[in-house]
Coordinates of C-alpha atoms and ligand atoms in Angstrom, one line a residue:
M217 CA -31.8 -37.0 -20.0
E218 CA -29.3 -38.0 -17.3
N219 CA -25.9 -36.5 -17.4
R220 CA -24.2 -39.9 -17.6
E221 CA -26.4 -40.9 -20.5
L222 CA -25.5 -37.7 -22.3
I223 CA -21.8 -38.3 -21.7
N224 CA -22.1 -41.8 -23.2
L225 CA -23.8 -40.3 -26.3
A226 CA -21.0 -37.8 -26.6
K227 CA -18.5 -40.7 -26.4
Q228 CA -20.3 -42.6 -29.2
A229 CA -20.3 -39.4 -31.3
M230 CA -16.5 -39.1 -30.7
E231 CA -16.0 -42.3 -32.7
N232 CA -16.9 -40.4 -35.8
A233 CA -14.4 -37.6 -35.2
Y234 CA -12.5 -36.7 -38.3
A235 CA -9.2 -35.6 -36.8
P236 CA -6.3 -36.7 -39.0
Y237 CA -4.3 -33.5 -38.3
S238 CA -4.4 -33.2 -34.6
S239 CA -5.3 -36.8 -33.6
F240 CA -7.4 -35.1 -30.9
K241 CA -10.9 -36.5 -31.0
V242 CA -13.8 -34.7 -29.5
G243 CA -17.5 -35.7 -29.1
A244 CA -20.5 -33.7 -27.9
A245 CA -24.2 -34.3 -27.2
V246 CA -26.6 -31.4 -26.7
V247 CA -30.2 -31.5 -25.4
G248 CA -32.7 -29.2 -27.0
K249 CA -35.6 -27.5 -25.1
K250 CA -38.0 -30.1 -26.5
G251 CA -35.7 -32.9 -25.3
T252 CA -34.2 -33.9 -28.6
V253 CA -30.5 -34.9 -28.4
Y254 CA -28.1 -33.8 -31.2
T255 CA -24.6 -35.3 -31.3
G256 CA -21.5 -34.0 -33.0
C257 CA -17.8 -34.6 -33.4
N258 CA -14.9 -32.4 -34.5
I259 CA -14.4 -32.3 -38.3
E260 CA -11.0 -31.1 -39.3
N261 CA -9.8 -29.8 -42.7
V262 CA -6.5 -29.7 -44.5
S263 CA -6.8 -25.9 -44.4
Y264 CA -6.9 -26.2 -40.6
G265 CA -9.0 -23.0 -40.4
A266 CA -12.1 -24.8 -41.8
T267 CA -12.1 -27.2 -38.8
N268 CA -15.4 -27.4 -36.9
C269 CA -15.5 -28.3 -33.2
A270 CA -17.7 -31.1 -31.9
E271 CA -19.8 -28.7 -29.8
R272 CA -20.6 -26.5 -32.8
T273 CA -21.3 -29.6 -35.0
A274 CA -23.9 -30.8 -32.4
M275 CA -25.5 -27.3 -31.8
F276 CA -25.6 -26.5 -35.5
K277 CA -27.3 -29.8 -36.3
G278 CA -30.0 -28.8 -33.9
V279 CA -30.3 -25.3 -35.2
S280 CA -30.5 -26.6 -38.7
E281 CA -33.5 -28.7 -37.6
G282 CA -35.3 -25.7 -36.0
E283 CA -34.1 -26.0 -32.4
I284 CA -32.5 -22.8 -31.2
E285 CA -32.5 -23.3 -27.4
F286 CA -30.4 -26.0 -25.7
K287 CA -30.4 -26.9 -22.0
K288 CA -27.2 -28.8 -21.6
I289 CA -24.2 -30.1 -23.6
A290 CA -21.9 -33.0 -22.7
I291 CA -18.3 -32.8 -24.1
V292 CA -15.7 -35.6 -24.1
S293 CA -12.3 -36.0 -25.8
T294 CA -9.4 -38.4 -26.1
A295 CA -7.7 -36.3 -23.4
Q296 CA -9.8 -38.3 -21.0
D297 CA -10.0 -35.4 -18.6
L298 CA -12.1 -32.2 -18.4
T299 CA -12.2 -30.8 -22.0
F300 CA -13.5 -27.3 -21.8
P301 CA -15.0 -25.8 -24.9
C302 CA -13.0 -23.3 -27.0
G303 CA -13.8 -19.6 -27.1
I304 CA -15.7 -19.8 -30.4
C305 CA -17.9 -22.6 -29.1
R306 CA -18.5 -20.6 -25.8
Q307 CA -19.7 -17.7 -27.9
V308 CA -22.1 -20.0 -29.8
M309 CA -23.3 -21.3 -26.5
A310 CA -24.0 -17.7 -25.4
E311 CA -26.4 -17.5 -28.4
F312 CA -28.2 -20.8 -28.1
M313 CA -27.6 -22.0 -24.5
R314 CA -28.4 -19.0 -22.3
G315 CA -28.8 -20.4 -18.8
G316 CA -27.6 -23.8 -20.0
M317 CA -25.1 -26.2 -18.5
V318 CA -21.9 -27.8 -19.8
I319 CA -21.3 -31.4 -18.6
L320 CA -17.8 -32.7 -18.5
E321 CA -16.1 -35.9 -17.1
D322 CA -12.8 -35.8 -15.3
K323 CA -10.1 -38.4 -15.4
E324 CA -11.6 -40.2 -12.4
G325 CA -14.9 -40.5 -14.3
I326 CA -16.6 -37.9 -12.0
I327 CA -19.1 -35.7 -13.9
K328 CA -18.6 -31.9 -13.4
E329 CA -21.1 -29.2 -14.4
F330 CA -20.4 -25.6 -15.4
S331 CA -22.9 -22.9 -16.4
V332 CA -22.5 -21.3 -19.8
E333 CA -22.4 -17.9 -17.9
E334 CA -19.5 -19.0 -15.8
L335 CA -17.5 -20.2 -18.8
L336 CA -18.2 -17.0 -20.7
P337 CA -18.9 -14.1 -18.4
K338 CA -20.0 -10.8 -19.8
A339 CA -20.7 -12.4 -23.2
F340 CA -21.4 -10.2 -26.2
V341 CA -25.2 -10.6 -26.8
R342 CA -27.7 -8.4 -28.6
Ligands
THU265 N1 -11.8 -29.2 -30.6 C1 -13.1 -29.4 -30.4 O1 -13.8 -30.1 -31.2 N2 -13.7 -28.8 -29.3 C2 -13.1 -28.1 -28.4 O2 -13.7 -27.6 -27.5 C3 -11.7 -27.9 -28.5 C4 -11.0 -28.3 -29.8 C5 -11.2 -29.8 -31.7 C6 -10.7 -28.9 -32.8 C7 -9.6 -29.7 -33.4 O3 -10.1 -30.6 -34.4 C8 -9.0 -30.5 -32.3 O4 -10.0 -30.5 -31.3 C9 -7.7 -30.0 -31.8 O5 -7.7 -28.7 -31.4

């Protein structure tokens, strides 16, 4: 799966974002080890605390279908610039995406890649 294609799937997933509280929509698309793509969007809640990020929605969809190893994840948002994953999502990536890559698009439309390890160095793992 090409990075550009994965970014486009993340953009499609962003259309389903449920973000009435922040109005900040996020989409993600993650590729499993077997090549299956899982997409996700952020899902907010009136309690705020129950909100789920797009990245975790995508990864958890895969895990719930038996995929526990992902190679790369594309993330886009309405900020239309590099949208780095939050700390909680980075920790989940440390669990399911060891050695994986995070694919982002900057405001010029240029695709940038970051390793999970560079985004969360010295992660807590067991
Ligand atoms: N959000 C994500 O979905 N992913 C991130 O990496 C950062 C934040 C969501 C959570 C919330 O619904 C909205 O963006 C504003 O913080």
